[in-house]
Amino acid sequence: MRAENVRFAYGKTPVLENVSFDVQAGDYVGIIGPNGGGKTTLLKLLLGLEKGAGKISLFNTPLPAFKDWHKIGYLAQKSPVSQSRFPISAEEVVLMGLPQRLGSVVSVGELKQVHAAMQKTRTRQYAGTIFHDLSIGQQQRVLLARALVSRPEVLILDEPSTALDAQSREMFFELLGELNKQHGVTLLLITHDTGEVGKHISKFMYVDKTVVFFGTKEEFCHSAAVAKHLGPFAQHTIDHLHNHHGHCPLGESCEECAHGHAEGNHA
Amino acid sequence: MLEFLSYGFVQRGLIAGTLVAVACALLGVFLVLKRLSLIGDGMSHVCLTGVAVALLTSTSPVYMSVPIVMAASAGILKLADKFKIYGDAAIGIVSAAGLSVGLLLTALAGGFNTDLLGYLFGSILTVSTGEAVLCGVLLVVVLCGLKLFYRYLVSACFDEPFAHTRGVPVQTVNLILVMITSVAVVLAFKVVGIFLISAMLIIPPVAALLISCTFKQVLGLAAAFGAASVWAGIYLSFVFNIPSGATIILVDLALLLGAYVWSKLYAL
């Protein structure tokens, strides 16, 4: 997944400028940044939901020519349910994650895939329930099953854990970690929850109108660009990461820690 | 009791009315769920332009209105997409344009006459055989389209951005949906009149949505409500000698009320 000099504006208001990065297969990228920094817009550009300037390639194919959408799973920030009662079961919602084809008949193979994805997100018991009647957290897990049902190689998630309780959130991130480590699924995840996700993420991307930082977790902790951009909040974000581990991700080799530059729980 | 069925013009009206009501109800399900239900209202106002042009040029109002309403519907989608304005605002703009041009042309044509009033308030009993056949063709197109593009349509209605990421050509699906709706609206103005067309697109689907548990049930019930309202409406208008278009819509409203009560009784 590659972006080269990508730009986007709403009218004359620039949202993203000169965005370039290269996400490798197997990466688990945590996208962080302030509200209004362009994180969601960036994901929409990658998915072709917004059209900007610059070049985006998916699986080495320029975005306009990309057709293998089943290789990409997507989970949006907001549940799509409107005020109207959309009479569709959770099972049918998950089915929408498979490549859409003509006709209305659902094959046995498709149903098996749907049930396997629901099993993975522990939503199999809601298969026949009207999606609208599920709680927000249950809906979010069903939507994760929809994102997973096509067995994607890349998962793009926009703050997926906001509506989840603590237990579901833990299960959610464990599952994402498992998909990344055991199945090699590449993940791009917008999150404000650096503490919870920190133990799984391999790279951070800090987005604030442009990509301020993109690198490993260890580089992030000691990045001058991040420190300059975030000011006092940099330490807070880094502490969040370290709190979770109880030690600096660089361990004894961390010169910053050895010199005691960082405070708080920075071990 | 069924004496009214022996009249040829009643039979034609019933057949055409049933066909167009079922087509409108099926299309309406998707329009309501996509929050485009008022597009029928906008299109019906544009119909006035088509009727006025037809009266001015002594051509068929139905055939003249079809291309005009189709162009207006495409205009609504373009306005909403290109100028990033809300769908209801786009409908309002096109609707106002259609109504003003229609009124202007009507004035040029010498003002309102009985023909125009027939289109405004509906004249189901004047439906010609050709128009009844056209209603049949419309329903066949709607049913085939539903069968073929069912998964695309449901997916695009439920979650448009996600459908896009599954390769569903969302904009094309939307365009086809409103194009077919344009034809349905033009054919429906003979049945219930320009003022009440949108009710045929909105009320049966909303009633069905209140009491259905599956999407296919919604489609079936909406179609049944649409057809039932035409039959009951024509029968009541014949018995009490009242306008058929308005009666059909009042039956629709009674069905909606019944569906609401049902949904409350059975906690749906």
XYZ file of C-alpha atoms in Angstrom:
535
model
C 0.000 0.000 0.000
C 1.764 3.106 -1.218
C 0.899 6.800 -1.199
C 2.969 9.305 -3.140
C 2.492 13.029 -2.633
C -1.226 12.610 -1.922
C -3.193 15.818 -1.390
C -6.814 16.431 -0.555
C -8.908 19.529 0.141
C -12.549 20.242 0.933
C -13.126 23.204 -1.385
C -10.235 25.539 -0.702
C -9.497 24.124 2.757
C -6.560 21.738 2.613
C -7.065 18.568 4.664
C -3.997 16.584 3.664
C -0.825 17.728 1.922
C 2.215 15.874 0.595
C 1.308 12.542 2.147
C 3.740 9.786 1.220
C 4.287 6.408 2.856
C 4.795 2.776 2.061
C 3.042 0.099 4.125
C 4.616 -3.346 3.782
C 2.816 -6.684 3.931
C 2.479 -7.821 7.558
C 2.748 -4.341 9.067
C 0.444 -3.420 11.947
C 0.194 0.337 11.667
C -1.425 2.464 14.345
C -2.550 5.787 12.888
C -2.738 8.495 15.488
C -3.106 12.254 15.454
C -5.363 15.076 16.561
C -9.057 15.367 15.687
C -9.422 16.967 12.276
C -5.888 15.962 11.364
C -7.067 14.028 8.304
C -6.772 10.423 9.556
C -10.222 9.298 8.412
C -9.843 11.209 5.140
C -6.564 9.396 4.536
C -8.261 6.006 4.932
C -11.102 7.099 2.654
C -8.560 8.119 0.025
C -6.891 4.699 0.292
C -10.292 3.036 -0.203
C -11.257 5.243 -3.134
C -14.155 6.766 -1.178
C -12.668 10.242 -1.667
C -10.729 11.435 -4.669
C -7.622 13.525 -4.142
C -4.452 14.388 -6.024
C -1.299 12.284 -6.018
C -0.785 8.579 -6.501
C -2.095 5.677 -4.430
C -1.264 2.044 -5.184
C -2.794 -1.042 -3.608
C -1.026 -4.368 -4.070
C 1.207 -2.612 -6.635
C -1.832 -1.594 -8.686
C -2.791 2.067 -9.147
C -6.012 2.727 -7.220
C -8.179 3.593 -10.266
C -7.339 0.200 -11.802
C -7.629 -1.798 -8.565
C -10.350 -4.454 -8.692
C -9.413 -7.018 -6.002
C -11.464 -5.385 -3.258
C -11.984 -8.723 -1.515
C -8.327 -8.456 -0.466
C -9.200 -5.441 1.666
C -11.467 -5.462 4.703
C -12.889 -2.190 6.026
C -14.512 -1.244 9.290
C -15.758 2.327 9.553
C -15.982 4.577 12.574
C -19.768 4.721 12.607
C -22.315 1.951 12.340
C -24.300 2.357 9.119
C -27.691 1.880 10.761
C -30.068 4.771 10.215
C -33.107 5.746 12.252
C -35.247 3.535 10.026
C -35.427 -0.093 11.094
C -33.468 -1.803 8.323
C -34.893 -5.341 8.399
C -31.750 -7.292 7.753
C -30.182 -10.012 9.881
C -26.629 -9.953 11.223
C -25.865 -12.908 8.930
C -27.000 -10.920 5.878
C -24.839 -7.985 6.956
C -21.762 -10.212 7.128
C -22.651 -11.639 3.710
C -22.219 -8.140 2.270
C -18.502 -8.432 2.976
C -18.121 -11.053 0.261
C -17.575 -9.912 -3.326
C -20.997 -8.847 -4.562
C -22.387 -10.669 -7.556
C -25.534 -10.762 -9.625
C -28.614 -12.672 -8.442
C -30.094 -13.113 -5.002
C -29.171 -16.726 -4.234
C -26.628 -17.351 -1.466
C -24.426 -20.399 -1.983
C -23.557 -22.946 0.719
C -19.900 -21.945 0.411
C -20.745 -18.306 1.047
C -22.803 -19.230 4.106
C -19.925 -21.305 5.496
C -17.573 -18.339 5.100
C -20.093 -16.062 6.829
C -20.480 -18.426 9.779
C -16.710 -18.873 10.110
C -16.207 -15.097 10.253
C -18.997 -14.760 12.826
C -17.446 -17.542 14.889
C -14.162 -15.635 14.874
C -15.774 -12.465 16.246
C -18.032 -14.438 18.622
C -21.203 -13.241 16.945
C -22.467 -16.585 15.596
C -25.329 -16.532 18.121
C -26.669 -13.311 16.602
C -26.805 -14.697 13.033
C -30.599 -14.551 12.774
C -31.087 -11.393 14.846
C -32.054 -8.163 13.114
C -28.849 -6.082 13.006
C -30.727 -2.987 14.170
C -31.816 -4.799 17.363
C -28.233 -5.552 18.497
C -26.351 -3.289 20.901
C -23.770 -0.919 19.395
C -20.921 -3.129 20.661
C -22.506 -6.277 19.180
C -23.093 -4.438 15.906
C -19.431 -3.443 15.803
C -18.377 -7.100 16.217
C -20.758 -8.131 13.426
C -19.244 -5.429 11.231
C -15.778 -6.752 12.047
C -16.996 -10.175 10.863
C -18.171 -8.454 7.660
C -14.688 -6.972 7.232
C -13.092 -10.396 7.784
C -15.429 -12.617 5.770
C -13.590 -12.234 2.468
C -10.361 -13.336 4.222
C -8.654 -10.022 3.440
C -4.920 -9.500 3.257
C -5.282 -5.924 4.463
C -7.643 -4.661 7.159
C -8.425 -0.959 7.409
C -10.107 0.075 10.657
C -11.251 3.520 11.721
C -11.477 3.777 15.525
C -13.245 0.436 15.741
C -13.197 0.083 19.527
C -14.986 3.281 20.510
C -18.320 1.579 21.245
C -16.892 -1.551 22.866
C -16.790 -2.362 26.571
C -13.461 -3.223 28.196
C -13.846 -7.005 27.765
C -14.962 -6.779 24.131
C -12.167 -4.305 23.411
C -9.561 -6.684 24.769
C -10.999 -9.553 22.736
C -11.135 -7.277 19.703
C -7.478 -6.284 19.861
C -6.379 -9.836 20.699
C -8.151 -10.975 17.539
C -6.510 -8.253 15.447
C -3.121 -9.180 16.907
C -3.734 -12.845 16.086
C -4.752 -12.003 12.516
C -1.575 -10.001 12.106
C 0.848 -12.444 13.734
C -0.613 -15.804 12.713
C -2.208 -15.001 9.370
C 0.049 -12.173 8.224
C -2.843 -9.748 7.744
C -1.653 -6.173 7.269
C -3.491 -3.761 9.531
C -4.052 -0.022 9.365
C -5.841 1.142 12.470
C -6.863 4.625 13.518
C -6.864 4.758 17.286
C -6.635 7.106 20.218
C -6.138 4.144 22.509
C -2.357 3.829 22.257
C -2.110 2.023 25.565
C -4.394 -0.878 24.719
C -3.271 -1.310 21.123
C 0.365 -0.499 21.796
C 1.369 -4.056 22.593
C 0.337 -5.294 19.134
C 1.259 -2.402 16.861
C 4.549 -2.593 14.997
C 4.539 0.864 13.407
C 3.064 4.249 14.141
C 1.904 6.875 11.707
C 1.288 10.318 13.143
C -1.029 12.287 10.879
C -1.710 15.974 11.266
C -2.493 17.426 7.828
C 0.479 15.404 6.614
C 2.433 12.371 7.785
C 4.490 13.884 10.601
C 6.006 10.544 11.542
C 5.956 7.014 10.168
C 8.179 4.387 11.700
C 8.508 1.705 14.308
C 7.154 1.983 17.824
C 10.682 2.336 19.175
C 11.512 5.158 16.764
C 8.236 6.828 17.656
C 9.107 6.926 21.353
C 12.221 8.970 20.673
C 11.281 10.874 17.551
C 12.245 14.515 17.619
C 9.533 15.242 15.017
C 6.859 13.754 17.268
C 8.185 15.527 20.351
C 8.273 18.836 18.494
C 4.813 18.384 17.048
C 3.096 17.092 20.145
C 4.875 19.180 22.759
C 3.879 18.117 26.295
C 1.479 15.512 24.885
C 4.357 13.546 23.388
C 5.418 12.336 26.801
C 1.837 11.414 27.630
C 1.480 9.300 24.484
C 4.844 7.648 25.017
C 4.055 6.977 28.685
C 0.846 5.355 27.556
C 2.820 2.950 25.406
C 5.320 2.235 28.149
C 2.682 1.819 30.831
C 1.304 -1.075 28.950
C 4.640 -2.839 28.683
C 6.038 -1.708 31.978
C 9.347 -1.141 30.219
C 10.752 0.861 27.365
C 10.338 -0.929 24.046
C 14.060 -0.447 23.392
C 14.973 -2.125 26.686
C 18.493 -1.638 27.999
C 19.698 -0.264 24.693
C 17.586 2.848 25.184
C 19.966 5.696 25.850
C 17.109 8.043 26.653
C 16.036 5.800 29.525
C 19.561 5.278 30.715
C 19.965 9.010 31.052
C 16.649 9.319 32.774
C 15.241 11.800 30.301
C 11.798 10.410 30.546
C 9.740 10.455 33.668
C 6.728 8.643 35.136
C 6.554 4.939 34.420
C 9.245 5.066 31.817
C 11.362 2.215 33.130
C -70.938 -5.936 -5.546
C -68.460 -6.789 -8.270
C -70.626 -5.136 -10.902
C -67.994 -2.417 -11.413
C -65.564 -5.018 -12.721
C -67.675 -5.549 -15.805
C -66.696 -2.169 -17.256
C -63.722 -2.225 -19.654
C -62.346 1.118 -18.475
C -62.460 -0.108 -14.860
C -60.625 -3.307 -15.798
C -57.905 -1.301 -17.585
C -57.643 1.072 -14.638
C -57.386 -1.781 -12.157
C -54.744 -3.619 -14.154
C -52.637 -0.529 -14.855
C -53.102 0.769 -11.320
C -52.094 -2.546 -9.754
C -49.033 -2.909 -11.970
C -47.794 0.620 -11.340
C -48.608 0.495 -7.607
C -46.581 -2.716 -7.173
C -43.669 -1.237 -9.162
C -43.788 1.985 -7.121
C -43.934 0.081 -3.816
C -40.917 -2.088 -4.712
C -38.866 0.887 -5.881
C -40.053 2.886 -2.890
C -38.509 0.402 -0.435
C -35.031 1.285 -1.708
C -35.772 4.996 -1.997
C -37.094 5.160 1.573
C -34.087 3.284 2.966
C -31.705 5.481 0.975
C -33.529 8.569 2.296
C -34.453 9.525 -1.239
C -38.178 9.049 -0.779
C -39.018 12.643 -1.636
C -37.435 12.219 -5.040
C -40.882 11.057 -6.202
C -42.313 14.386 -5.102
C -39.620 16.251 -7.021
C -40.178 14.110 -10.110
C -43.944 14.604 -9.951
C -43.480 18.382 -10.053
C -41.243 17.963 -13.083
C -44.067 15.903 -14.639
C -46.027 19.140 -14.826
C -43.427 20.452 -17.267
C -43.790 17.292 -19.351
C -47.590 17.545 -19.355
C -47.472 21.256 -20.207
C -45.052 20.636 -23.109
C -47.295 17.821 -24.340
C -50.420 19.998 -24.172
C -48.544 22.794 -25.943
C -47.324 20.497 -28.717
C -50.395 18.191 -28.815
C -48.337 15.088 -28.031
C -48.787 12.324 -25.433
C -48.129 13.633 -21.884
C -46.841 10.230 -20.786
C -44.291 9.838 -23.581
C -43.273 13.496 -23.375
C -42.780 13.380 -19.597
C -40.578 10.263 -19.475
C -37.375 11.836 -20.924
C -37.947 15.135 -19.094
C -38.371 13.439 -15.701
C -35.404 11.136 -16.354
C -33.184 14.137 -17.124
C -34.418 15.902 -13.979
C -33.695 12.823 -11.824
C -30.176 12.575 -13.200
C -29.893 16.299 -12.423
C -30.863 15.683 -8.780
C -28.126 13.051 -8.382
C -25.544 15.244 -10.132
C -26.437 18.269 -7.994
C -26.087 16.248 -4.804
C -22.819 14.650 -5.930
C -20.953 17.445 -7.719
C -22.027 20.399 -5.626
C -21.914 18.468 -2.336
C -25.392 19.566 -1.279
C -27.873 17.425 0.645
C -30.179 15.194 -1.391
C -33.341 16.872 -0.088
C -32.016 20.303 -1.098
C -31.191 18.989 -4.577
C -34.722 17.548 -4.853
C -36.170 20.897 -3.722
C -34.206 22.833 -6.349
C -35.146 20.540 -9.257
C -38.728 20.321 -8.015
C -39.087 24.118 -7.913
C -37.544 24.415 -11.373
C -39.919 21.771 -12.760
C -42.974 23.375 -11.212
C -42.150 26.906 -12.342
C -41.324 25.877 -15.904
C -44.504 23.771 -15.954
C -46.667 26.670 -14.750
C -45.044 29.053 -17.222
C -45.665 26.697 -20.127
C -49.235 26.093 -18.910
C -49.875 29.836 -19.028
C -48.404 29.974 -22.549
C -50.670 27.070 -23.526
C -53.714 29.094 -22.515
C -54.071 28.250 -18.835
C -55.492 25.234 -17.034
C -57.919 23.046 -18.901
C -59.713 19.804 -18.086
C -56.893 17.682 -19.515
C -54.357 19.251 -17.177
C -56.662 18.933 -14.180
C -57.004 15.229 -14.997
C -53.228 14.852 -14.695
C -53.028 16.908 -11.521
C -55.647 14.874 -9.679
C -55.445 11.562 -11.507
C -57.812 9.911 -13.960
C -57.230 6.195 -13.606
C -60.359 5.346 -15.547
C -59.000 7.033 -18.693
C -55.939 4.754 -18.903
C -55.476 3.507 -22.474
C -54.552 -0.062 -23.427
C -51.103 1.163 -24.564
C -50.482 2.770 -21.169
C -51.609 -0.400 -19.376
C -49.115 -2.396 -21.474
C -46.414 0.130 -20.572
C -47.235 -0.397 -16.877
C -46.774 -4.153 -17.419
C -43.408 -3.599 -19.086
C -42.362 -1.353 -16.198
C -43.208 -3.999 -13.597
C -41.343 -6.693 -15.554
C -38.271 -4.411 -15.717
C -38.511 -3.712 -11.973
C -38.885 -7.410 -11.078
C -36.012 -8.494 -13.353
C -33.823 -5.679 -12.016
C -34.602 -6.706 -8.450
C -33.832 -10.357 -9.124
C -30.585 -9.564 -10.915
C -29.232 -6.725 -8.748
C -30.805 -7.694 -5.400
C -27.500 -8.003 -3.530
C -26.072 -4.834 -5.066
C -29.196 -2.879 -4.143
C -29.438 -4.129 -0.552
C -25.726 -3.573 0.007
C -25.806 -0.051 -1.466
C -28.888 0.824 0.607
C -27.474 -0.488 3.868
C -23.979 0.976 3.719
C -23.016 2.880 0.585
C -19.306 3.473 1.377
C -18.772 -0.164 2.307
C -20.613 -1.340 -0.814
C -18.180 0.778 -2.811
C -15.256 -1.064 -1.215
C -16.816 -4.384 -2.349
C -16.742 -3.212 -5.941
C -20.453 -2.341 -6.142
C -20.867 0.442 -8.743
C -22.879 2.518 -6.294
C -23.375 5.564 -8.512
C -24.562 3.438 -11.427
C -26.941 1.537 -9.135
C -28.357 4.854 -7.853
C -28.730 6.193 -11.390
C -30.556 3.080 -12.618
C -32.819 3.166 -9.551
C -33.903 6.770 -10.122
C -34.236 6.271 -13.896
C -36.671 3.377 -13.415
C -38.439 5.399 -10.716
C -38.827 8.244 -13.230
C -40.768 5.960 -15.580
C -42.869 4.666 -12.662
C -43.685 8.222 -11.556
C -44.781 9.236 -15.053
C -47.036 6.202 -15.352
C -48.392 6.747 -11.836
C -49.604 10.292 -12.490
C -52.455 8.864 -14.545
C -53.440 6.708 -11.560
C -53.340 9.082 -8.595
C -52.405 12.430 -10.107
C -49.237 14.507 -9.950
C -49.969 15.706 -6.416
C -50.157 12.238 -4.884
C -47.535 10.199 -6.766
C -44.957 10.333 -3.993
C -47.460 8.724 -1.597
C -47.435 5.560 -3.746
C -43.646 5.452 -3.427
C -43.507 6.134 0.291
C -46.549 4.847 2.208
C -46.629 1.108 1.262
C -42.860 0.656 1.926
C -43.044 2.496 5.245
C -46.038 0.366 6.329
C -44.183 -2.803 5.295
C -41.001 -1.724 7.109
C -43.005 -1.370 10.333
C -44.082 -5.002 10.458
C -41.418 -6.970 8.563
C -38.596 -9.060 9.943
C -36.716 -9.709 6.707
C -35.901 -7.650 3.656
C -37.759 -9.988 1.318
C -40.803 -9.691 3.574
C -40.637 -5.905 3.217
C -40.664 -6.195 -0.568
C -43.573 -8.666 -0.552
C -45.683 -6.696 1.916
C -45.009 -3.338 0.243
C -46.131 -4.792 -3.093
C -49.241 -6.322 -1.458
C -50.149 -3.037 0.263
C -49.673 -1.113 -2.995
C -51.933 -3.501 -4.940
C -54.558 -3.699 -2.165
C -54.841 0.084 -1.959
C -55.532 0.342 -5.698
C -58.252 -2.343 -5.597
C -59.907 -1.008 -2.438
C -59.491 2.606 -3.599
C -61.136 2.028 -6.979
C -63.936 -0.030 -5.419
C -64.690 2.632 -2.791
C -64.505 5.460 -5.326
C -66.974 3.562 -7.547
C -69.369 2.839 -4.679
C -69.311 6.328 -3.116
C -68.670 8.262 -6.329
C -65.532 9.957 -4.980
C -62.134 10.697 -6.657
C -60.199 7.436 -7.126
C -56.655 8.879 -6.761
C -57.312 10.430 -3.378
C -59.208 7.321 -2.210
C -56.281 5.051 -3.134
C -53.912 7.157 -1.032
C -56.382 7.269 1.887
C -56.528 3.452 1.802
C -52.707 3.467 1.833
C -52.806 5.660 4.932
C -55.318 3.327 6.598
C -52.969 0.399 5.892
C -50.082 2.385 7.374
C -52.107 3.027 10.514
C -52.993 -0.672 10.716
C -49.327 -1.624 10.331
C -48.366 0.795 13.077
C -50.955 -0.662 15.469
C -49.794 -4.201 14.546
C -46.158 -3.288 15.218
C -47.090 -1.922 18.638
C -49.264 -4.928 19.534
C -46.580 -7.435 18.594
C -43.659 -5.259 19.767
C -41.804 -5.349 16.447
